[in-house]
Coordinates of C-alpha atoms and ligand atoms in Angstrom, one line a residue:
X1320 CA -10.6 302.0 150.2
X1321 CA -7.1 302.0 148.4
X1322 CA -4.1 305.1 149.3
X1323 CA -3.4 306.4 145.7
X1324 CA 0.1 307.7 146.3
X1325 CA 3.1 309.5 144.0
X1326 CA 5.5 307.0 143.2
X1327 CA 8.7 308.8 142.5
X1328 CA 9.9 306.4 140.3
X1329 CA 6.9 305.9 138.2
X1330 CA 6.3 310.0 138.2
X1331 CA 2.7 309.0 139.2
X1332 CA -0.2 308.3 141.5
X1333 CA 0.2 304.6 142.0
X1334 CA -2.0 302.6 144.5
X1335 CA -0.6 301.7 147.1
X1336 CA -1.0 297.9 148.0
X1337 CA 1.3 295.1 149.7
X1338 CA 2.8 293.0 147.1
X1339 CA 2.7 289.9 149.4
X1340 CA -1.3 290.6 149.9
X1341 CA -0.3 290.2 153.5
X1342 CA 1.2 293.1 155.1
X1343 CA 3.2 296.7 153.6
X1344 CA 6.9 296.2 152.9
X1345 CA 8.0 299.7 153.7
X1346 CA 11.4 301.3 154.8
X1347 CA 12.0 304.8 155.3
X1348 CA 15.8 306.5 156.2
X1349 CA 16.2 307.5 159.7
X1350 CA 18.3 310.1 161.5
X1351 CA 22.1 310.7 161.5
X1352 CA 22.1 310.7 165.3
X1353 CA 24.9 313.7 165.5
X1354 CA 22.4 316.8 166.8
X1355 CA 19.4 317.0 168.2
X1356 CA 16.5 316.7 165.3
X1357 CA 15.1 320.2 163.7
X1358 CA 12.0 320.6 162.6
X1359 CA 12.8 319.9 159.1
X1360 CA 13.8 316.2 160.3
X1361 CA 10.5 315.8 161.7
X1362 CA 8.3 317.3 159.2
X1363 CA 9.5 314.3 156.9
X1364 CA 8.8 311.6 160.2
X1365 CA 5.3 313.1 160.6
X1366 CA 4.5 313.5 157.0
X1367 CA 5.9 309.5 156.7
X1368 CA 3.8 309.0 160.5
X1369 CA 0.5 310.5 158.3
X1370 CA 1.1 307.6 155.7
X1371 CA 1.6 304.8 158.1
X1372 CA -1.7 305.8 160.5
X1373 CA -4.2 306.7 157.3
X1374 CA -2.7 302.8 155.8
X1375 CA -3.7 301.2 159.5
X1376 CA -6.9 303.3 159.3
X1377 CA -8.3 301.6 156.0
X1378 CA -7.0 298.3 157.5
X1379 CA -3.3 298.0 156.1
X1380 CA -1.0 295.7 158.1
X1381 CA 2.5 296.8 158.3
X1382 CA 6.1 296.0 157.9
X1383 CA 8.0 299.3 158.5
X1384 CA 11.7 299.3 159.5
X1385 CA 13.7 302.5 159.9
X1386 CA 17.3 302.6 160.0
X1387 CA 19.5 305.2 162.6
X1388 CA 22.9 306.2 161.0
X1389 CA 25.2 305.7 163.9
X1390 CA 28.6 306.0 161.9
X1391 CA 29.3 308.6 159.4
X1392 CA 31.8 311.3 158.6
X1393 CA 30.0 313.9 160.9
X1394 CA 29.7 311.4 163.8
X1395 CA 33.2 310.6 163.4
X1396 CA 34.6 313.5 163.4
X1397 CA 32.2 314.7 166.3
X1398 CA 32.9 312.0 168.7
X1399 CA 36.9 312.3 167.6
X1400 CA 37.0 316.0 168.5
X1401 CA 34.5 315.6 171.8
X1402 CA 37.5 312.6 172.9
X1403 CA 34.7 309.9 173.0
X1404 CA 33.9 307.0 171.5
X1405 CA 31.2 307.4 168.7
X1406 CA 28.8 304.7 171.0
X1407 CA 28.7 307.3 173.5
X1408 CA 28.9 310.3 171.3
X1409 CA 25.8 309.0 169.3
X1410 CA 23.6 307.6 172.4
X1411 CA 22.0 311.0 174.7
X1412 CA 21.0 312.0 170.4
X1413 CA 19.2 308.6 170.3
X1414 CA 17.4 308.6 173.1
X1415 CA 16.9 312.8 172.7
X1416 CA 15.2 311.4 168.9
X1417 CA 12.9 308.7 170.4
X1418 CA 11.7 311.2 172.9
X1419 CA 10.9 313.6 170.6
X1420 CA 9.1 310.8 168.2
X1421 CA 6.7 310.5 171.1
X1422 CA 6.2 314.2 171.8
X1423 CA 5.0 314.4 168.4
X1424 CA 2.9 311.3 168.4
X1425 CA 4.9 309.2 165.5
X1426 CA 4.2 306.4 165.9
X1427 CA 7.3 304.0 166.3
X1428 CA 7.9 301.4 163.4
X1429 CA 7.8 298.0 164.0
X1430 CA 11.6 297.5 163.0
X1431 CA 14.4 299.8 164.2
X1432 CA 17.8 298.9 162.8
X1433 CA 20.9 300.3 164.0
X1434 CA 23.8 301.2 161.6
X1435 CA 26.7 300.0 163.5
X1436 CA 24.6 296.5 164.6
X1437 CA 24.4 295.2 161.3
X1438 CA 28.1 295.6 160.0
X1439 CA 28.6 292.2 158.6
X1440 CA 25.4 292.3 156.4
X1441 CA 27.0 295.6 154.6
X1442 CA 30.4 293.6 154.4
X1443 CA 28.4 290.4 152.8
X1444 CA 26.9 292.9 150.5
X1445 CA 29.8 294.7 149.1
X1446 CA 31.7 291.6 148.7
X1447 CA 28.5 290.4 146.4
X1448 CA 29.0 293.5 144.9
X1449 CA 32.8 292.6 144.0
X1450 CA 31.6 289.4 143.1
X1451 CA 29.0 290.7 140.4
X1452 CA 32.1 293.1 138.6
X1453 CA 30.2 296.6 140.3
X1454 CA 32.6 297.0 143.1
X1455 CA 36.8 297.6 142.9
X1456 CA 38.7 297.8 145.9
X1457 CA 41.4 301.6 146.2
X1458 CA 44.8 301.1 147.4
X1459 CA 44.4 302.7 150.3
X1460 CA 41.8 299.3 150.8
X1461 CA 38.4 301.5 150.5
X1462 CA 35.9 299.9 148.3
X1463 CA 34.2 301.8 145.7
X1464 CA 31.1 301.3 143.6
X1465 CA 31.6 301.5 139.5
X1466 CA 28.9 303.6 138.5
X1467 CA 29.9 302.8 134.5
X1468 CA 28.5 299.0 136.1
X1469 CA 25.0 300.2 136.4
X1470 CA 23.4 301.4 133.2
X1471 CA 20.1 302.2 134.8
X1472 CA 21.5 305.1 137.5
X1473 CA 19.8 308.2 137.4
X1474 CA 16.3 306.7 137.0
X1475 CA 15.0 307.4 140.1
X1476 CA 16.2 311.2 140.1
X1477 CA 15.7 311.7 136.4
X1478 CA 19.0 313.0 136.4
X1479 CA 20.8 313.0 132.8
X1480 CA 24.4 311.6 133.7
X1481 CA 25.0 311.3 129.9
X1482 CA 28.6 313.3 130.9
X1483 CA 29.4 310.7 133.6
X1484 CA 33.2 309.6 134.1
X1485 CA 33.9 306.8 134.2
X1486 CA 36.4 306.4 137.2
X1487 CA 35.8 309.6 139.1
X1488 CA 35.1 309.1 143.0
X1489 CA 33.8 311.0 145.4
X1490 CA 34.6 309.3 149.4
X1491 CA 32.5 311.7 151.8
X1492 CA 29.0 310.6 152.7
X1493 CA 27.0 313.3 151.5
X1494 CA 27.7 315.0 148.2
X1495 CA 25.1 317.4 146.1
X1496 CA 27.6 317.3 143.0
X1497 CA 25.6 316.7 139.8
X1498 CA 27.8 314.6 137.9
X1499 CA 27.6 311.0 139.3
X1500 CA 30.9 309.4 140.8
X1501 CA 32.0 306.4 142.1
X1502 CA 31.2 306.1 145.7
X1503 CA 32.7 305.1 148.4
X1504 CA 30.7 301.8 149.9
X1505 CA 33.9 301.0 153.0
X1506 CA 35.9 303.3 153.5
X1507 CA 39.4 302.0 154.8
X1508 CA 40.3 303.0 158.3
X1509 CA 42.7 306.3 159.6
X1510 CA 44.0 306.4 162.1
X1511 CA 42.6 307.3 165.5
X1512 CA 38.9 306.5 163.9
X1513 CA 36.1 303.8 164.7
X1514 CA 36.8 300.3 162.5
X1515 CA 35.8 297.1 161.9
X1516 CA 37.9 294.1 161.3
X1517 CA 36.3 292.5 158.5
X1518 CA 36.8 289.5 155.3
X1519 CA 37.1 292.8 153.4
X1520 CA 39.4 294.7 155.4
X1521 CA 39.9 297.0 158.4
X1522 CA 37.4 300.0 157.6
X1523 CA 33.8 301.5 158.5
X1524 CA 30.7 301.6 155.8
X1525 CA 29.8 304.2 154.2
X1526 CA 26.4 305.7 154.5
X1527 CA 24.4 304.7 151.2
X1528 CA 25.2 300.7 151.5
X1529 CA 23.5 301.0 155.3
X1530 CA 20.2 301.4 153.5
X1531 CA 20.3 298.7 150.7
X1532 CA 21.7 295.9 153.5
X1533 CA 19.6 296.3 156.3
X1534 CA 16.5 296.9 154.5
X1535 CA 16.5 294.1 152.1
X1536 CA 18.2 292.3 155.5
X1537 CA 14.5 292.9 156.9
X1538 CA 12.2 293.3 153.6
X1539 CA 13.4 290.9 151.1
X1540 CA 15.6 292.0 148.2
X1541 CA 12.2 293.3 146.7
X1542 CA 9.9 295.6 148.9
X1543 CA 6.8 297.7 148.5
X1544 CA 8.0 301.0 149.7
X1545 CA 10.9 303.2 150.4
X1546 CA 10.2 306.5 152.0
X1547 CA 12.5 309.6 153.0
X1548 CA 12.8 313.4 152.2
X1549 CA 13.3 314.8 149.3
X1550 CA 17.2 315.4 149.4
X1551 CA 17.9 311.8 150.5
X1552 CA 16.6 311.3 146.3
X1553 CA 19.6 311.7 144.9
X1554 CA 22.4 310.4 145.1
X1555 CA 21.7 308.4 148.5
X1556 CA 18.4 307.0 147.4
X1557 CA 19.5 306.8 143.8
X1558 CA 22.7 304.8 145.5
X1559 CA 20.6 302.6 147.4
X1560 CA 19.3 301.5 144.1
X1561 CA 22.5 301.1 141.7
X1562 CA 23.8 298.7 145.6
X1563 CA 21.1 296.5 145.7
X1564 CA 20.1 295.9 142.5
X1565 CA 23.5 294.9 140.9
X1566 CA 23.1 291.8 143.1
X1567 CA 19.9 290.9 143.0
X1568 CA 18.7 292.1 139.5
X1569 CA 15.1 292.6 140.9
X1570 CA 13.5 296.7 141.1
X1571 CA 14.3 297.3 144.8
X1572 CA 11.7 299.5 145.9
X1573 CA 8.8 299.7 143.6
X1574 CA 7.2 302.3 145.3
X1575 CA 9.2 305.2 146.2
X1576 CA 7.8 308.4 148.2
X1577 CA 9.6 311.5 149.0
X1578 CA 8.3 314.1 151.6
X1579 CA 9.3 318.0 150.5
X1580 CA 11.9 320.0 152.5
X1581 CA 10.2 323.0 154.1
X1582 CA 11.1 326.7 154.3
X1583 CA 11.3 329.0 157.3
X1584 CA 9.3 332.7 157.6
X1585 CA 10.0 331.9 153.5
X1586 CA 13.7 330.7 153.6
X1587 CA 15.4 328.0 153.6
X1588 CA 16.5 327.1 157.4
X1589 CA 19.7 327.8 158.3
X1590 CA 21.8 328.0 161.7
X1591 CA 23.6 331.5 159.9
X1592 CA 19.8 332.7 158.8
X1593 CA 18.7 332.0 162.6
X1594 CA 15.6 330.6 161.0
X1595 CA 17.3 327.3 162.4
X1596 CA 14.7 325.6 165.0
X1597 CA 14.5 322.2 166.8
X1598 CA 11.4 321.0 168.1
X1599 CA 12.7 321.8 172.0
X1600 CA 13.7 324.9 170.6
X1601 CA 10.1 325.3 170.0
X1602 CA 8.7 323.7 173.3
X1603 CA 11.0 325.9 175.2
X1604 CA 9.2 329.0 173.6
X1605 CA 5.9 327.5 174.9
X1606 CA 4.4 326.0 172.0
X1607 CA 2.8 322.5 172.5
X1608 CA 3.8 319.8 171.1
X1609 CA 0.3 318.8 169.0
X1610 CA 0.2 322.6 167.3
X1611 CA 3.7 321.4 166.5
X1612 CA 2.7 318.4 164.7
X1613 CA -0.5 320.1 163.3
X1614 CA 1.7 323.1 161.9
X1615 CA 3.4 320.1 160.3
X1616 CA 1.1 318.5 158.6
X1617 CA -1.7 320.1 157.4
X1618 CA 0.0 321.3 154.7
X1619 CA 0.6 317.9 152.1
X1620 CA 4.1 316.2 152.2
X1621 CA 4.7 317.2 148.1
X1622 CA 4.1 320.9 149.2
X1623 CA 6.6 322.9 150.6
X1624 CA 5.7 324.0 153.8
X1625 CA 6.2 327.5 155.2
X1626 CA 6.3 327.2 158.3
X1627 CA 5.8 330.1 160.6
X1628 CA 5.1 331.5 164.1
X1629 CA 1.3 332.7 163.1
X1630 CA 1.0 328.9 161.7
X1631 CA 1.9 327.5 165.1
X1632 CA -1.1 330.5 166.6
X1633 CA -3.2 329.3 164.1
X1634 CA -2.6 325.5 164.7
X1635 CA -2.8 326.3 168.7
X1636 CA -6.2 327.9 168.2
X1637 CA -7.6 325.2 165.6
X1638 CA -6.7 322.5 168.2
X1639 CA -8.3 324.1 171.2
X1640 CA -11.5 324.4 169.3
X1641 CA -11.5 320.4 168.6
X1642 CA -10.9 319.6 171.7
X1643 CA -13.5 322.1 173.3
X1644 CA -15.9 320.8 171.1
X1645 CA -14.6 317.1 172.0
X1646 CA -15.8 317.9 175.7
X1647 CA -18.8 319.4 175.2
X1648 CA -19.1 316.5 172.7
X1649 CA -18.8 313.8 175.6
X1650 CA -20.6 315.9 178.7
X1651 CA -23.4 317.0 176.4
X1652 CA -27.0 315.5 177.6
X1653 CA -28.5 315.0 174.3
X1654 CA -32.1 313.8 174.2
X1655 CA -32.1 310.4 172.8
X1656 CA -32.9 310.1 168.8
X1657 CA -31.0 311.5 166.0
X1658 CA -31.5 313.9 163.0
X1659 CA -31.3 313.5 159.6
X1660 CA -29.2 317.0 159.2
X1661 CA -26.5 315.4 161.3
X1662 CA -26.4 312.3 160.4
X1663 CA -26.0 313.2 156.9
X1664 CA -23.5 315.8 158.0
X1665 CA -21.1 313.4 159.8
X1666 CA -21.2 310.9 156.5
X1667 CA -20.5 313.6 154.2
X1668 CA -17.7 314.8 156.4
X1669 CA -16.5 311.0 156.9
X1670 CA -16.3 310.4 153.0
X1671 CA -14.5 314.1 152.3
X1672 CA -12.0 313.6 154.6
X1673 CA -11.4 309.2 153.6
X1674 CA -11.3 310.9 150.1
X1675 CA -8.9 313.6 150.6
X1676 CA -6.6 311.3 152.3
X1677 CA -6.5 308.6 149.9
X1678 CA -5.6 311.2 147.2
X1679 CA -2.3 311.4 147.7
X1680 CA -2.6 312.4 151.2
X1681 CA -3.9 315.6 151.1
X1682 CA -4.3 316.5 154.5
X1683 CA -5.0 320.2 153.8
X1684 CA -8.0 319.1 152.2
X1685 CA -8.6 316.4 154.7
X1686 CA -9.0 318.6 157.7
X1687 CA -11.2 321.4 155.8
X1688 CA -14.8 318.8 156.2
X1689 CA -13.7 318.5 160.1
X1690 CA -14.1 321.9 160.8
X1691 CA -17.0 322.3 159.1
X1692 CA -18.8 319.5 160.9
X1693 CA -17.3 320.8 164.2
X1694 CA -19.3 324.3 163.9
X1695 CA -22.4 322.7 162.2
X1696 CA -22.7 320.1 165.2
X1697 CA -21.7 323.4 167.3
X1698 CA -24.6 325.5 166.2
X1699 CA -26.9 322.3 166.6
X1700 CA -26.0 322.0 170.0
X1701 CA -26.7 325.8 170.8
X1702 CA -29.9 325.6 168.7
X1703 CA -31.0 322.6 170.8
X1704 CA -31.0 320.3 167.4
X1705 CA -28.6 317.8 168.4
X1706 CA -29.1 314.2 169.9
X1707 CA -27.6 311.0 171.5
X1708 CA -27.6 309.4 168.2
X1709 CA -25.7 312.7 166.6
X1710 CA -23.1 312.2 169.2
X1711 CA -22.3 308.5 168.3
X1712 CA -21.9 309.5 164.5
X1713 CA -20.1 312.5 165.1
X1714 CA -17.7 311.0 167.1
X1715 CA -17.0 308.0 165.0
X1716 CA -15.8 311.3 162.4
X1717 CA -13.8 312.9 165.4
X1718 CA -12.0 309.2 166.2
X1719 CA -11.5 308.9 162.4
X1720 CA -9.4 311.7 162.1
X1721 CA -7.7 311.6 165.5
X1722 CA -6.3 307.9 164.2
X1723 CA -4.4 309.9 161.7
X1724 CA -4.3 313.4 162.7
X1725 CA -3.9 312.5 166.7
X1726 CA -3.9 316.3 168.4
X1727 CA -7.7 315.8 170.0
X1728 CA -6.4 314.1 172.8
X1729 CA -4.1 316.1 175.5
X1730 CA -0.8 314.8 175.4
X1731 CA 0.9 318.1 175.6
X1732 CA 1.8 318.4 179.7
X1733 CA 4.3 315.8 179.3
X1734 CA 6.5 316.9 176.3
X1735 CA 6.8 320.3 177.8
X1736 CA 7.8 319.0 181.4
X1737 CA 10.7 317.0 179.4
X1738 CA 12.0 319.6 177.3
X1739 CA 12.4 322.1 180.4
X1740 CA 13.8 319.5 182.4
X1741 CA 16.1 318.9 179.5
X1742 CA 17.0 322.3 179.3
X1743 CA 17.5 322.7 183.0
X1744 CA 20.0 319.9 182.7
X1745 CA 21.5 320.8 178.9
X1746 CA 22.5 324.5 180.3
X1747 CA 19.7 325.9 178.0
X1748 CA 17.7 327.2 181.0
X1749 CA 17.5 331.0 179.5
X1750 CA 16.1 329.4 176.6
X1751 CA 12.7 328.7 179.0
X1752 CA 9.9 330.7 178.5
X1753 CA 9.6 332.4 181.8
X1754 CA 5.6 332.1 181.7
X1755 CA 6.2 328.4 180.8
X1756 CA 8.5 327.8 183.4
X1757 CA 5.8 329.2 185.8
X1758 CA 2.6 327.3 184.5
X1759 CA 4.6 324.1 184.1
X1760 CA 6.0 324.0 187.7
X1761 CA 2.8 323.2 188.7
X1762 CA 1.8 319.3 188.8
X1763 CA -1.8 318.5 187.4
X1764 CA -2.2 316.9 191.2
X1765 CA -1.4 320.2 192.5
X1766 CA -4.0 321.7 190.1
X1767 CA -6.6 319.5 190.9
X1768 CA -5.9 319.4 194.9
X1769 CA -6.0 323.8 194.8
X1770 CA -9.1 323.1 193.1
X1771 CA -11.0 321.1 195.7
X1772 CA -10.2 323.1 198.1
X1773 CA -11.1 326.0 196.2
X1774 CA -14.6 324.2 195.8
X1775 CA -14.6 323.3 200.0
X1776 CA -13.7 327.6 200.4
X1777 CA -17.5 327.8 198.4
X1778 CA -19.5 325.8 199.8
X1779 CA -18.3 327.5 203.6
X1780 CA -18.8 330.5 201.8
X1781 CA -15.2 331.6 202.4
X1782 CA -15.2 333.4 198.6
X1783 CA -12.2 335.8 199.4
X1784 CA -10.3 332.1 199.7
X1785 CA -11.9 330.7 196.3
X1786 CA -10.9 334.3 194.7
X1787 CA -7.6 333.8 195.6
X1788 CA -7.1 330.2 194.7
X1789 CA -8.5 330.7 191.0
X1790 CA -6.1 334.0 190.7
X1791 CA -3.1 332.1 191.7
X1792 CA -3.8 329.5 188.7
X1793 CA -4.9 331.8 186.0
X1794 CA -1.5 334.2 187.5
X1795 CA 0.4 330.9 185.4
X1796 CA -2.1 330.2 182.8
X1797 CA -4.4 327.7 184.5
X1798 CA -7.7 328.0 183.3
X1799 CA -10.2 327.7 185.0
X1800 CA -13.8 327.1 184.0
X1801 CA -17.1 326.6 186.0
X1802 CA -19.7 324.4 184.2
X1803 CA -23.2 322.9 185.5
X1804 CA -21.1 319.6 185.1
X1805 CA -18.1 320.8 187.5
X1806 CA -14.9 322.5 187.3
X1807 CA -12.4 321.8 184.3
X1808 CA -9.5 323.5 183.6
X1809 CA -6.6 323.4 181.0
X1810 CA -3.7 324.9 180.4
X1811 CA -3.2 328.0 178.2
Ligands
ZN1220 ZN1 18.7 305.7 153.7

């Protein structure tokens, strides 16, 4: 099986495969570490986390490296204005990132390269760029790249820059403007900011030559795959290009993927709007952290995404059906054999769902044969149809999907616990749910220890106690729930 994927710069489906026949050269942008990541942010590191888990599931090795922006204009002026140094400025945002990468289950890339760790590489690369007739030096002793030196710009984006001037620059970090300029690639250093001494001066990078160094620093100065969202196309991506390939006069990326911004109750997100959300914004209102991700992706990465409160209901309610069915999945007794109904039920969801996802990663149409197998094994099981050798098929399916998917499993205690702690500690504490705040102050030992004794109150009789014990726990959304197998509970 083979990932058929939109390559940007091809404007097709192109397969997917690593160049080296060894392992998947891929690189995708990373956060500007000046806020705490919104939801946007993270639909593009989930969509990007769905790629890298449905490539490992057909048997893809990977080389992924992922850069964190730890110097630009924002952070400069941030940490200038807070009275700190940008290390510190930037570091609580780092960690607050990596934290959040694990309540959503993205997986972490094998390669993590820090902006401001890799200064000299930049420097080595502009001064090739000087050296190749692409790069001219300002008086104020910034460097700039001469888009006039790069015929080929624009082909990433499509853009016509048929009106381009020659000469015009543009020095802040992010631009929209849709005339190209020259761009700043070291930007000399004010006073009072964060420099380096360098062969080419006293000065910081600028944000676009970050990318080209420390990817083809890690890659090679040609690599499979370069991933990020759709606003990063042009002109960062399209910069990263025009950088790296004046020196080394190979096609940089050759596969280029770019994951769709999404909308917000149907607007774009905006802190004025106060559609503006971060994902502890969202665990402080109670969601979990897997309806979260779910929200995320189900719809596919080249869609936009409206992303709503009923879509996180939805998500919650789609999840607790898997993993109720995943329990009764594992306790079931099943008499041993198997039938041909579900046998061939679990292979036609199996290839559906393979299929969907190697179009193009369409995980909308991926998850639709999952459900459908879920209440066909479901009405088995009621109908007494269902057997030992079902179970093993249907949950190879399950496992499947939960490689790339990952929500069956609970994970979501965890996440929640930080994000209140977090708040607790940020000031944000009014921002807590107050049921959340209730049903998460308990500990699952707690649970579990109220719950034996609750089961030592029945057996002496004592029911008025056992009452008691299971109102207190569903009081904070513990349920409870009494099975021939035992007690289990969950939180709502
Ligand atoms: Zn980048």
């Amino acid at each position: 099986m083979t990932l058929r994927l939109f390559n940007t710069l091809s404007g097709q489906l192109d397969e997917l495969v690593p160049s080296d026949g060894h392992a998947l050269r891929m690189y995708a942008c990373g956060p500007t570490v000046y806020d705490y990541g919104h939801i946007g942010n993270f639909r593009t590191f989930l969509e990007i986390d769905v790629l890298r888990r449905f490539l490992k599931l057909i048997g893809m090795r990977l080389q992924h490296v992922m850069n964190i922006t730890d110097v630009d204009d924002k952070i400069i002026r941030n940490a200038a204005q807070a009275g700190v140094s940008i290390g510190d400025y930037t570091r609580p945002y780092v960690e607050a990132f990596f934290e959040d990468l694990e309540a959503l289950r993205i997986e972490r890339p094998e390669q993590i390269a820090r902006a401001t760790e890799h200064i000299p590489r930049m420097v080595e690369l502009i001064q090739k760029l000087v050296a190749a007739g692409a790069a001219y030096r300002t008086d104020d002793g910034s460097w700039y790249f001469r888009l006039a030196s790069f015929p080929a710009y624009g082909k990433l984006s499509k853009k016509d820059l048929s009106g381009m001037e020659d000469g015009a620059r543009v020095d802040v970090d992010e631009y929209e403007k849709d005339s190209a300029r020259d761009f700043a690639l070291w930007k000399a250093a004010k006073p009072g900011e964060t420099s380096w001494e360098t062969p080419i001066g006293r000065g910081r990078p600028g944000w676009h030559i970050e990318c080209s160094a420390m990817s083809m620093e890690f890659l090679g100065d040609s690599f499979d795959l370069h991933a990020g969202g759709e606003d990063l196309m042009f002109p960062h991506h399209e910069n990263e290009i025009a950088q790296s390939e004046s020196v080394t006069h190979q096609t940089f990326a050759r596969h280029w993927m770019h994951v769709r911004f999404l909308l917000v109750d149907g607007r774009k997100m905006s802190k004025s709007e106060g559609n503006f959300f971060t994902l502890r914004d969202l665990l402080l209102k109670g969601y979990k952290a897997s309806a979260i991700r779910l929200a995320l992706i189900s719809v596919p990465y080249r869609h936009q995404l409206n992303f709503t409160f009923d879509g996180l209901v939805d998500a919650t309610a789609a999840i607790g059906r898997l993993r109720t069915f995943h329990a009764r999945l594992r306790a079931g007794k099943f008499p041993p054999g198997e039938t041909p109904e579900m046998q061939a039920a679990a292979e036609k969801a199996l290839n559906d769902y393979m299929a969907a996802l190697s179009n193009d990663l369409n995980t909308a149409e991926a998850r639709a044969p999952i459900f459908d197998l879920v209440r066909a094994a479901n009405t088995a099981m009621d109908q007494d149809r269902f057997l030992a050798g079902d179970r093993d098929a249907v949950a190879k399916v399950l496992a499947d999907f939960d490689a790339v998917f990952s929500v069956i499993e609970d994970r979501d205690t965890e996440p929640t616990r930080r994000a209140i702690a977090w708040a607790q500690q940020a000031g944000r504490a009014a921002d807590i749910a107050p049921e959340l705040l209730a049903k998460s102050s308990i500990t699952d030992e707690e649970i579990n220890a109220l719950l034996a004794e609750r089961d030592t109150a029945k057996k002496r009789r004592d029911f008025q106690r056992a009452d008691q014990i299971r109102k207190q726990l569903t009081d904070i959304g513990i349920l409870i729930e009494d099975s021939k197998d035992g007690v289990r509970w969950k939180r709502k």
